Amino acid sequence: MNNSELPKYFKFDKDEIWFEEFEVEKKTMKITYKLNKILSYCTSKYQEIALIDTNAFGPCLVLDGIMQSTTKDGFIYNEMITHIPMLTHKKPKRALVIGGGDCGAVRELSKYRELDSIDMVELDEVVTRECIKFLPEISGGENFDSRVNFKFGDGVEYVKNVSQKYDVISIDSPDPESYAKDLFGEEFYRNVKKSLNDDGVMVCQSESPMLHMDIINNTREILKDNFNIVRTYVAFVPSYPGGLWSFTIASDVYDPLNLDQNRLPDTTRYITREIAKSCFNLPNFINNLK
Amino acid sequence: MNNSELPKYFKFDKDEIWFEEFEVEKKTMKITYKLNKILSYCTSKYQEIALIDTNAFGPCLVLDGIMQSTTKDGFIYNEMITHIPMLTHKKPKRALVIGGGDCGAVRELSKYRELDSIDMVELDEVVTRECIKFLPEISGGENFDSRVNFKFGDGVEYVKNVSQKYDVISIDSPDPESYAKDLFGEEFYRNVKKSLNDDGVMVCQSESPMLHMDIINNTREILKDNFNIVRTYVAFVPSYPGGLWSFTIASDVYDPLNLDQNRLPDTTRYITREIAKSCFNLPNFINNLK
């Protein structure tokens, strides 16, 4: 492909290639990465998909010009969105990931022997195919655990109609732009609840407390209408604008503050038994959550 | 001043002004901020000093093109570099800040009634003057606590010669570039130790674990040669490249893991009693510290 046919977030400057990401919505800051190479670029039915090899963060997935997963820090997000709900539920057998096209979340779930099945409903099969090929350090490449089932399609539709129920559901969505907006809506969360067993646990990424307290508060309000227990926890994700990232977890039965950190697999790179507990200690400026 | 006389890290694009910061040393990524206004720009004997009003982080201090303090997240760094050593020492009476020209650290120290004196040795008086004028939310403006003493000069020289000893010393240095290099060296830390009472506590910022594990390990090695107890803790600083920031604290007597969180002032915005403890829970990927 000719450079001039590539989107404008790729900048060519003499011998250098840079990828320039705008902070979503407000366009008040941008992070720019020097690239070793554009590994691949294509458009699917849903979006522009780029795999880029950055100097600072290694190979990365970019969707519609927004950084999604980097090899250097992607494990932080993927660990936090899977291990916290898995340790919160006492006996999880069936897990579902909605989104999570980079396969990092299902890879973390595969570390739990007690799971019988791990389903992943990703809208865009092309994203998964590209990540298997170009992001093996996150996706694990082609060798998937035999319990993993890919179900490509719309997660919003999936939870409307699914018959068999889950113990743990992780909602690994992109920012609430365009096609992902419904993944932050009321109807979706009601259907997620219906897709859980009575003692099920769900978690979603709820954006940056530095930049989007509105999204955190909105997500918490919807979840509180549907679940007895709702808690927000945080982790560092250096490659996301705002650095500090939030996740919101909900259940009718299990309180995440009592999670069993001793079941944490010993192959994690970010989360420790201590962090599994202390990630719920929120900074004062976000302690006044609704 | 004419725009063309300003340094190249200011970009003028139609009606817009942007400030472009390179990640130090490696130049593999940059963060760019849209500006409302350049509040002031001058050169002192030591450096280029810019005060800029950013859309995303409010008014900020920039030295030689590197972001130092932002109004939106500067409190995180300033709280972490003062409250942890203050709670670690059992009866601090005299505190010293080396660097800290934005006055945020001495402002946090002022919250402790038990302190008799708070000294600040900043190399560049112009930085402090500009921050008092343009960053009142960090510096507190002109109304300083009467215990605060400004001693403008070289911190490296100061600890060589000072006669009265301190209980707590916070080393609030910029990145280890040019004139700040000595603030990361062996001789400096030996003199810091000499400037402390026998049960004194010192802390320094030790850069980002995502980008500079070498600096963290080097700092820890030097401190371990000089102190019985050396510990590293972390905080989020969204506006610094790498997001996750580290601090290393040392004492011959007090173990920071036993700090007294109940003495924490109730006016902090980031640190809570829980975070004062859990900031020592390091992610797995930095648990193999030297």
Coordinates of C-alpha atoms in Angstrom, one line a residue:
Chain A
M1 CA 0.0 0.0 0.0
N2 CA 1.2 3.5 -0.9
N3 CA 1.9 5.8 2.1
S4 CA -0.5 8.4 0.7
E5 CA -3.4 5.9 0.9
L6 CA -2.9 5.4 4.7
P7 CA -5.0 7.3 7.2
K8 CA -3.8 10.7 8.5
Y9 CA -2.8 9.4 11.9
F10 CA 0.3 8.0 10.2
K11 CA 2.9 10.7 9.8
F12 CA 5.8 10.3 7.5
D13 CA 8.8 12.6 8.2
K14 CA 11.9 11.9 6.2
D15 CA 13.0 8.4 7.2
E16 CA 10.7 8.3 10.2
I17 CA 7.2 7.0 10.6
W18 CA 5.0 8.1 13.5
F19 CA 1.6 7.2 14.7
E20 CA -0.4 10.1 16.2
E21 CA -3.3 9.3 18.6
F22 CA -5.7 12.0 19.7
E23 CA -7.2 11.8 23.2
V24 CA -10.7 10.8 22.3
E25 CA -13.5 13.4 22.2
K26 CA -11.8 16.4 23.6
K27 CA -8.8 16.5 21.3
T28 CA -6.8 18.4 23.8
M29 CA -3.7 16.2 23.9
K30 CA -2.2 13.5 21.8
I31 CA 0.3 10.8 22.2
T32 CA 2.7 10.1 19.3
Y33 CA 4.7 6.9 18.9
K34 CA 7.7 6.5 16.7
L35 CA 7.3 3.3 14.6
N36 CA 9.8 0.7 13.5
K37 CA 7.2 -0.5 11.0
I38 CA 3.6 -0.6 10.1
L39 CA 3.0 -4.4 10.4
S40 CA -0.3 -4.4 8.6
Y41 CA -3.2 -2.2 7.8
C42 CA -6.7 -3.1 6.5
T43 CA -10.3 -2.1 6.8
S44 CA -12.9 -4.6 7.9
K45 CA -16.7 -4.3 7.8
Y46 CA -16.5 -2.4 11.1
Q47 CA -13.3 -0.4 11.3
E48 CA -9.8 0.4 10.3
I49 CA -7.4 -2.1 11.8
A50 CA -3.6 -1.3 12.1
L51 CA -0.9 -3.4 13.7
I52 CA 2.1 -1.2 14.3
D53 CA 5.6 -1.9 15.7
T54 CA 6.4 1.0 18.1
N55 CA 9.8 1.8 19.5
A56 CA 8.5 2.5 23.0
F57 CA 5.8 -0.2 23.4
G58 CA 6.6 -2.9 20.8
P59 CA 3.9 -4.3 18.5
C60 CA 0.4 -2.7 19.1
L61 CA -3.2 -2.9 17.9
V62 CA -4.8 0.3 16.7
L63 CA -8.5 0.5 15.8
D64 CA -9.8 3.6 14.0
G65 CA -6.7 5.5 15.0
I66 CA -7.1 4.7 18.7
M67 CA -4.4 2.6 20.6
Q68 CA -6.0 -0.6 22.0
S69 CA -3.3 -3.0 23.1
T70 CA 0.5 -2.7 23.4
T71 CA 2.9 -5.6 23.8
K72 CA 4.7 -3.7 26.6
D73 CA 1.7 -2.9 28.8
G74 CA -1.3 -4.8 27.4
F75 CA -0.9 -7.5 30.1
I76 CA -1.9 -5.0 32.8
Y77 CA -5.3 -4.4 31.4
N78 CA -5.9 -8.0 30.4
E79 CA -4.9 -9.3 33.9
M80 CA -7.0 -6.7 35.7
I81 CA -10.2 -7.4 33.7
T82 CA -10.0 -11.2 34.3
H83 CA -8.3 -12.1 37.6
I84 CA -10.4 -9.8 39.8
P85 CA -13.8 -11.3 38.8
M86 CA -12.3 -14.8 38.7
L87 CA -11.0 -14.5 42.3
T88 CA -14.3 -12.8 43.4
H89 CA -16.5 -15.7 42.2
K90 CA -16.0 -18.7 44.5
K91 CA -16.5 -21.5 42.0
P92 CA -16.5 -20.2 38.4
K93 CA -17.1 -22.9 35.7
R94 CA -18.1 -20.9 32.7
A95 CA -16.6 -17.6 31.6
L96 CA -17.5 -15.1 28.8
V97 CA -15.4 -12.3 27.3
I98 CA -17.4 -9.7 25.3
G99 CA -15.0 -7.9 23.0
G100 CA -11.4 -8.7 23.8
G101 CA -10.4 -9.2 20.2
D102 CA -6.7 -9.2 21.0
C103 CA -7.3 -12.6 22.9
G104 CA -5.4 -11.4 25.9
A105 CA -8.4 -11.8 28.3
V106 CA -9.2 -15.3 27.2
R107 CA -5.5 -16.2 27.5
E108 CA -5.5 -15.0 31.2
L109 CA -8.8 -17.0 31.8
S110 CA -7.1 -20.1 30.4
K111 CA -4.8 -20.1 33.5
Y112 CA -7.7 -21.3 35.6
R113 CA -8.1 -25.1 35.6
E114 CA -11.5 -24.9 37.3
L115 CA -13.1 -23.3 34.2
D116 CA -14.9 -25.7 31.9
S117 CA -15.5 -23.3 29.1
I118 CA -14.2 -19.9 28.0
D119 CA -16.4 -18.1 25.4
M120 CA -15.3 -15.0 23.5
V121 CA -17.8 -12.9 21.6
E122 CA -15.9 -10.4 19.4
L123 CA -17.6 -8.3 16.8
D124 CA -14.8 -8.2 14.3
E125 CA -13.1 -11.5 13.3
V126 CA -10.4 -9.6 11.4
V127 CA -9.1 -8.0 14.6
T128 CA -8.7 -11.4 16.2
R129 CA -7.0 -12.8 13.1
E130 CA -4.6 -9.9 12.9
C131 CA -3.7 -10.1 16.6
I132 CA -3.1 -13.9 16.4
K133 CA -0.7 -13.1 13.6
F134 CA 1.0 -9.9 14.8
L135 CA 0.6 -9.7 18.6
P136 CA 1.6 -13.2 19.7
E137 CA 2.9 -11.9 23.1
I138 CA -0.6 -10.8 23.9
S139 CA -2.8 -13.3 22.0
G140 CA -0.5 -16.3 22.6
G141 CA -0.5 -16.9 18.9
E142 CA -2.3 -19.8 17.4
N143 CA -2.1 -22.3 20.2
F144 CA -5.4 -21.8 22.1
D145 CA -6.5 -23.6 25.1
S146 CA -9.1 -26.2 24.0
R147 CA -11.7 -24.7 26.3
V148 CA -11.7 -21.4 24.3
N149 CA -14.6 -20.9 21.9
F150 CA -14.6 -18.0 19.5
K151 CA -18.1 -16.8 18.7
F152 CA -17.7 -13.9 16.3
G153 CA -20.7 -11.5 16.4
D154 CA -22.3 -8.6 18.2
G155 CA -22.0 -8.9 22.0
V156 CA -25.1 -6.8 22.5
E157 CA -27.1 -9.3 20.5
Y158 CA -25.4 -12.3 22.1
V159 CA -26.5 -11.5 25.6
K160 CA -30.1 -10.8 24.5
N161 CA -30.5 -14.4 23.3
V162 CA -28.0 -16.7 25.0
S163 CA -29.6 -19.6 26.8
Q164 CA -26.8 -21.1 28.9
K165 CA -25.7 -18.9 31.8
Y166 CA -22.2 -17.8 32.8
D167 CA -20.4 -17.4 36.2
V168 CA -18.1 -14.6 35.1
I169 CA -18.5 -12.1 32.3
S170 CA -15.8 -9.6 31.4
I171 CA -16.7 -6.7 29.1
D172 CA -13.6 -5.7 27.3
S173 CA -14.9 -2.9 25.2
P174 CA -13.2 -0.1 23.3
D175 CA -14.0 3.5 24.1
P176 CA -17.8 4.3 23.9
E177 CA -17.6 5.7 20.4
S178 CA -19.8 4.7 17.4
Y179 CA -20.5 0.9 17.4
A180 CA -19.3 0.4 20.9
K181 CA -21.8 2.9 22.5
D182 CA -24.3 0.2 23.2
L183 CA -21.8 -1.6 25.4
F184 CA -22.2 1.2 27.9
G185 CA -26.0 1.3 27.8
E186 CA -28.7 0.2 30.3
E187 CA -30.3 -2.5 28.1
F188 CA -27.0 -4.2 27.5
Y189 CA -26.2 -4.4 31.2
R190 CA -29.7 -5.8 32.0
N191 CA -29.1 -8.5 29.5
V192 CA -25.6 -9.2 30.9
K193 CA -27.3 -9.7 34.2
K194 CA -29.8 -12.2 32.7
S195 CA -26.9 -14.1 31.1
L196 CA -25.3 -14.7 34.6
N197 CA -26.1 -17.3 37.1
D198 CA -27.6 -16.0 40.3
D199 CA -24.2 -15.7 41.9
G200 CA -22.5 -14.5 38.7
V201 CA -19.9 -11.7 38.6
M202 CA -19.5 -9.2 35.8
V203 CA -16.8 -6.6 35.2
C204 CA -16.4 -3.9 32.6
Q205 CA -13.6 -1.4 31.8
S206 CA -15.0 2.0 32.8
E207 CA -12.4 4.4 31.3
S208 CA -10.0 6.9 32.9
P209 CA -10.8 8.7 36.2
M210 CA -8.5 11.5 35.1
L211 CA -10.5 12.3 32.0
H212 CA -13.9 10.5 32.2
M213 CA -15.4 10.5 35.7
D214 CA -18.8 11.0 33.9
I215 CA -18.5 7.5 32.3
I216 CA -17.5 5.9 35.6
N217 CA -20.4 7.4 37.5
N218 CA -22.9 6.6 34.7
T219 CA -21.7 3.0 34.6
R220 CA -21.9 2.7 38.3
E221 CA -25.5 4.1 38.4
I222 CA -26.7 1.6 35.8
L223 CA -25.0 -1.3 37.6
K224 CA -26.4 -0.3 41.0
D225 CA -29.9 -0.5 39.5
N226 CA -29.2 -4.1 38.6
F227 CA -26.8 -5.6 41.2
N228 CA -26.5 -5.6 45.0
I229 CA -22.8 -5.0 45.1
V230 CA -20.9 -2.6 42.8
R231 CA -17.2 -1.7 43.2
T232 CA -14.7 0.2 41.2
Y233 CA -11.0 -0.6 41.1
V234 CA -8.0 0.9 39.3
A235 CA -4.7 0.0 37.5
F236 CA -1.9 1.8 35.7
V237 CA -2.1 1.6 31.9
P238 CA 0.7 3.8 30.7
S239 CA -0.3 3.7 27.0
Y240 CA -3.9 4.9 27.6
P241 CA -4.5 8.7 27.9
G242 CA -4.9 9.5 31.5
G243 CA -2.6 6.6 32.6
L244 CA -4.8 5.5 35.5
W245 CA -7.6 3.2 34.3
S246 CA -10.8 2.1 36.1
F247 CA -12.8 -1.2 36.0
T248 CA -16.2 -1.6 37.6
I249 CA -17.3 -5.0 39.0
A250 CA -20.8 -6.1 40.1
S251 CA -22.5 -9.1 41.7
D252 CA -25.6 -9.9 43.7
V253 CA -23.7 -12.4 46.0
Y254 CA -19.9 -12.0 46.1
D255 CA -18.2 -8.9 47.5
P256 CA -14.9 -8.3 45.6
L257 CA -13.4 -6.9 48.8
N258 CA -13.5 -10.5 50.1
L259 CA -11.9 -12.1 47.0
D260 CA -9.7 -15.1 47.5
Q261 CA -6.3 -13.9 46.4
N262 CA -4.7 -17.3 47.1
R263 CA -6.3 -18.6 43.9
L264 CA -4.3 -16.1 41.8
P265 CA -2.2 -18.0 39.2
D266 CA 1.5 -17.6 39.7
T267 CA 2.3 -16.5 36.1
T268 CA 0.9 -12.9 36.2
R269 CA 3.2 -10.0 35.4
Y270 CA 1.3 -7.1 36.9
I271 CA -1.2 -8.3 39.5
T272 CA 0.0 -9.8 42.8
R273 CA -2.0 -11.1 45.7
E274 CA -1.5 -7.8 47.4
I275 CA -2.6 -5.8 44.3
A276 CA -5.7 -8.0 44.0
K277 CA -6.7 -6.5 47.3
S278 CA -5.3 -3.0 47.1
C279 CA -6.6 -2.1 43.6
F280 CA -9.8 -1.2 45.4
N281 CA -8.1 1.6 47.4
L282 CA -9.1 4.6 45.3
P283 CA -7.3 7.9 45.4
N284 CA -9.1 10.6 47.4
F285 CA -10.1 12.5 44.3
I286 CA -12.2 9.5 43.0
N287 CA -13.5 8.4 46.4
N288 CA -16.6 10.5 46.1
L289 CA -18.1 8.1 43.5
K290 CA -21.8 8.0 43.0
Chain B
M1 CA 7.9 37.9 22.3
N2 CA 7.5 36.9 18.7
N3 CA 6.4 33.3 18.1
S4 CA 9.4 32.6 15.9
E5 CA 11.7 33.4 18.9
L6 CA 10.1 30.6 21.0
P7 CA 11.7 27.2 21.2
K8 CA 10.7 24.5 18.7
Y9 CA 8.7 22.5 21.3
F10 CA 6.0 25.1 20.7
K11 CA 4.0 24.4 17.5
F12 CA 1.8 27.0 15.9
D13 CA -0.8 25.6 13.6
K14 CA -3.4 28.0 12.3
D15 CA -5.1 29.3 15.4
E16 CA -3.8 26.6 17.6
I17 CA -0.8 26.4 19.9
W18 CA 0.6 23.0 20.9
F19 CA 3.4 22.1 23.3
E20 CA 5.3 18.9 22.2
E21 CA 7.2 17.0 24.7
F22 CA 9.6 14.2 23.8
E23 CA 10.1 11.3 26.1
V24 CA 13.5 12.0 27.4
E25 CA 16.6 10.2 26.0
K26 CA 15.1 7.7 23.7
K27 CA 12.9 10.0 21.7
T28 CA 10.5 7.2 20.8
M29 CA 7.3 8.8 21.9
K30 CA 6.0 12.2 22.6
I31 CA 3.0 13.7 24.4
T32 CA 1.5 16.9 22.8
Y33 CA -0.8 19.3 24.6
K34 CA -3.1 21.8 23.1
L35 CA -2.6 25.2 24.8
N36 CA -5.0 27.9 25.8
K37 CA -2.1 30.2 26.2
I38 CA 1.6 30.5 26.8
L39 CA 1.5 32.2 30.2
S40 CA 5.2 33.1 30.4
Y41 CA 8.5 32.2 28.8
C42 CA 12.0 33.2 30.0
T43 CA 15.5 31.8 30.2
S44 CA 17.3 31.9 33.6
K45 CA 21.0 31.2 34.3
Y46 CA 20.2 27.5 34.3
Q47 CA 17.3 26.7 31.9
E48 CA 14.4 27.7 29.7
I49 CA 11.3 28.2 31.9
A50 CA 7.8 28.1 30.4
L51 CA 4.5 28.3 32.1
I52 CA 1.7 27.1 29.8
D53 CA -2.0 26.8 30.2
T54 CA -3.0 23.4 28.7
N55 CA -6.6 22.3 27.8
A56 CA -6.1 18.9 29.4
F57 CA -4.1 19.6 32.5
G58 CA -4.5 23.3 33.3
P59 CA -1.6 25.6 34.0
C60 CA 1.8 23.7 33.9
L61 CA 5.5 24.2 34.5
V62 CA 7.9 23.2 31.7
L63 CA 11.7 23.3 32.0
D64 CA 13.9 22.9 29.0
G65 CA 10.9 21.5 27.1
I66 CA 10.1 18.8 29.7
M67 CA 6.8 18.8 31.6
Q68 CA 7.4 19.2 35.3
S69 CA 4.2 20.0 37.1
T70 CA 0.6 20.2 36.0
T71 CA -2.3 21.7 37.9
K72 CA -4.5 18.7 37.3
D73 CA -2.2 16.0 38.6
G74 CA 0.8 17.7 40.2
F75 CA -0.7 17.1 43.7
I76 CA -0.2 13.3 43.2
Y77 CA 3.6 13.6 42.9
N78 CA 3.9 16.3 45.6
E79 CA 1.8 14.3 48.1
M80 CA 3.7 11.0 47.5
I81 CA 7.2 12.6 47.9
T82 CA 6.2 14.2 51.3
H83 CA 3.6 12.3 53.2
I84 CA 5.3 8.8 52.9
P85 CA 8.6 10.0 54.6
M86 CA 6.7 12.2 57.1
L87 CA 4.5 9.2 58.2
T88 CA 7.6 6.9 58.2
H89 CA 9.5 9.1 60.7
K90 CA 8.0 9.0 64.2
K91 CA 8.7 12.5 65.4
P92 CA 9.9 14.8 62.5
K93 CA 10.8 18.3 63.5
R94 CA 13.0 19.6 60.7
A95 CA 12.3 18.9 57.0
L96 CA 14.3 19.7 53.8
V97 CA 13.2 19.7 50.2
I98 CA 15.9 19.6 47.6
G99 CA 14.6 21.0 44.3
G100 CA 10.8 21.2 44.3
G101 CA 10.8 24.7 42.8
D102 CA 7.1 24.5 42.2
C103 CA 6.6 24.7 46.0
G104 CA 4.1 21.9 46.0
A105 CA 6.2 19.7 48.3
V106 CA 6.8 22.4 50.9
R107 CA 3.1 23.2 50.8
E108 CA 2.3 19.6 51.6
L109 CA 4.9 19.6 54.5
S110 CA 3.2 22.7 55.9
K111 CA 0.2 20.5 56.8
Y112 CA 2.2 18.9 59.6
R113 CA 2.0 21.0 62.9
E114 CA 4.8 18.9 64.4
L115 CA 7.4 20.4 62.0
D116 CA 9.4 23.4 63.4
S117 CA 11.1 24.3 60.1
I118 CA 10.7 23.5 56.4
D119 CA 13.7 24.3 54.3
M120 CA 13.7 24.3 50.5
V121 CA 16.9 24.4 48.5
E122 CA 16.0 25.1 44.9
L123 CA 18.7 25.9 42.3
D124 CA 16.7 28.3 40.2
E125 CA 14.9 31.2 42.0
V126 CA 13.2 32.1 38.7
V127 CA 11.3 28.8 38.7
T128 CA 9.9 29.4 42.1
R129 CA 9.0 33.0 41.3
E130 CA 7.2 32.0 38.2
C131 CA 5.3 29.1 39.9
I132 CA 4.2 31.4 42.7
K133 CA 2.8 33.7 40.1
F134 CA 1.3 31.3 37.5
L135 CA 0.7 28.0 39.4
P136 CA -1.1 29.1 42.6
E137 CA -3.0 25.8 42.7
I138 CA 0.3 23.9 43.2
S139 CA 2.5 26.5 44.9
G140 CA -0.3 28.1 47.0
G141 CA 0.6 31.5 45.7
E142 CA 2.3 34.0 47.9
N143 CA 1.0 33.0 51.3
F144 CA 3.6 30.7 52.6
D145 CA 3.6 29.1 56.0
S146 CA 5.9 31.0 58.3
R147 CA 8.0 27.9 58.9
V148 CA 9.1 27.7 55.2
N149 CA 12.6 29.0 54.4
F150 CA 13.7 29.4 50.8
K151 CA 17.4 28.9 50.3
F152 CA 18.2 29.3 46.7
G153 CA 21.3 27.5 45.6
D154 CA 22.7 24.2 44.6
G155 CA 21.3 21.2 46.6
V156 CA 24.5 19.2 45.9
E157 CA 26.6 21.9 47.5
Y158 CA 24.1 22.5 50.3
V159 CA 24.2 19.0 51.7
K160 CA 28.1 19.0 51.6
N161 CA 28.2 21.9 54.1
V162 CA 25.1 22.1 56.1
S163 CA 25.6 21.9 59.9
Q164 CA 22.2 21.5 61.4
K165 CA 20.7 18.1 60.7
Y166 CA 17.3 17.1 59.3
D167 CA 14.7 14.5 60.2
V168 CA 13.2 14.2 56.7
I169 CA 14.8 15.1 53.3
S170 CA 12.8 14.9 50.1
I171 CA 14.7 15.0 46.9
D172 CA 12.4 16.4 44.3
S173 CA 14.7 16.4 41.3
P174 CA 14.0 16.7 37.6
D175 CA 15.1 13.9 35.2
P176 CA 18.8 13.1 35.5
E177 CA 19.8 15.3 32.6
S178 CA 22.6 17.9 32.5
Y179 CA 22.7 19.9 35.7
A180 CA 20.5 17.4 37.6
K181 CA 22.8 14.4 37.1
D182 CA 24.6 14.9 40.3
L183 CA 21.3 14.5 42.2
F184 CA 21.4 10.8 41.2
G185 CA 25.1 10.2 42.2
E186 CA 26.8 8.4 45.0
E187 CA 28.6 11.4 46.6
F188 CA 25.3 13.3 46.8
Y189 CA 23.5 10.5 48.6
R190 CA 26.4 10.1 51.1
N191 CA 26.1 13.8 51.9
V192 CA 22.3 13.5 52.2
K193 CA 22.9 10.8 54.8
K194 CA 25.4 13.0 56.7
S195 CA 22.7 15.8 56.7
L196 CA 20.2 13.5 58.4
N197 CA 19.8 12.8 62.1
D198 CA 20.6 9.2 63.0
D199 CA 17.0 8.2 62.7
G200 CA 16.4 10.4 59.6
V201 CA 14.4 9.5 56.6
M202 CA 15.1 10.4 53.0
V203 CA 13.2 9.9 49.8
C204 CA 13.9 10.6 46.1
Q205 CA 11.9 10.4 42.9
S206 CA 13.3 7.4 41.0
E207 CA 11.7 7.8 37.6
S208 CA 9.3 5.5 35.7
P209 CA 9.4 1.7 36.1
M210 CA 8.0 1.3 32.6
L211 CA 10.9 3.2 30.9
H212 CA 13.8 3.5 33.4
M213 CA 14.3 0.4 35.6
D214 CA 18.0 1.1 35.3
I215 CA 17.7 4.3 37.2
I216 CA 15.5 2.7 39.9
N217 CA 18.0 -0.2 40.4
N218 CA 21.0 2.2 40.4
T219 CA 19.4 4.5 42.9
R220 CA 18.5 1.5 45.1
E221 CA 22.1 0.1 45.0
I222 CA 23.6 3.4 46.1
L223 CA 21.0 3.8 48.9
K224 CA 21.6 0.3 50.1
D225 CA 25.3 1.0 50.5
N226 CA 24.3 3.9 52.8
F227 CA 21.1 2.9 54.7
N228 CA 19.8 -0.2 56.5
I229 CA 16.3 0.0 55.0
V230 CA 15.5 0.9 51.4
R231 CA 12.1 0.6 49.8
T232 CA 10.5 1.6 46.6
Y233 CA 6.9 2.7 46.2
V234 CA 4.7 3.8 43.2
A235 CA 2.0 6.2 42.2
F236 CA 0.1 7.2 39.1
V237 CA 1.3 10.4 37.4
P238 CA -0.7 10.6 34.2
S239 CA 1.2 13.5 32.7
Y240 CA 4.6 11.8 33.0
P241 CA 5.7 9.5 30.2
G242 CA 5.2 5.9 31.4
G243 CA 2.3 7.0 33.7
L244 CA 3.5 4.9 36.7
W245 CA 6.1 6.7 38.8
S246 CA 8.5 5.4 41.4
F247 CA 9.9 6.9 44.6
T248 CA 12.7 5.3 46.8
I249 CA 12.8 5.9 50.5
A250 CA 15.6 5.0 52.9
S251 CA 16.3 5.1 56.7
D252 CA 18.6 3.4 59.2
V253 CA 15.9 3.1 61.8
Y254 CA 12.3 3.4 60.5
D255 CA 10.8 0.8 58.1
P256 CA 8.3 2.6 55.9
L257 CA 6.1 -0.6 55.9
N258 CA 5.3 0.3 59.5
L259 CA 4.5 3.9 58.8
D260 CA 1.8 5.6 60.9
Q261 CA -1.0 6.3 58.4
N262 CA -3.2 7.8 61.2
R263 CA -1.0 10.9 61.1
L264 CA -2.0 11.6 57.5
P265 CA -3.5 15.1 57.2
D266 CA -7.2 15.0 56.0
T267 CA -6.7 17.5 53.2
T268 CA -4.9 15.3 50.7
R269 CA -6.4 14.7 47.2
Y270 CA -4.6 11.5 46.1
I271 CA -3.1 9.7 49.1
T272 CA -5.4 8.0 51.6
R273 CA -4.5 6.0 54.7
E274 CA -4.9 2.8 52.6
I275 CA -2.7 4.1 49.7
A276 CA 0.0 5.1 52.3
K277 CA 0.3 1.4 52.9
S278 CA -0.6 -0.1 49.5
C279 CA 1.8 2.1 47.5
F280 CA 4.5 -0.4 48.5
N281 CA 2.7 -3.3 46.7
L282 CA 4.7 -3.4 43.5
P283 CA 3.5 -5.0 40.3
N284 CA 5.1 -8.4 39.6
F285 CA 7.2 -7.0 36.7
I286 CA 9.0 -4.6 39.1
N287 CA 9.2 -7.0 42.1
N288 CA 12.6 -8.3 41.0
L289 CA 14.3 -5.2 42.2
K290 CA 18.0 -5.3 43.0

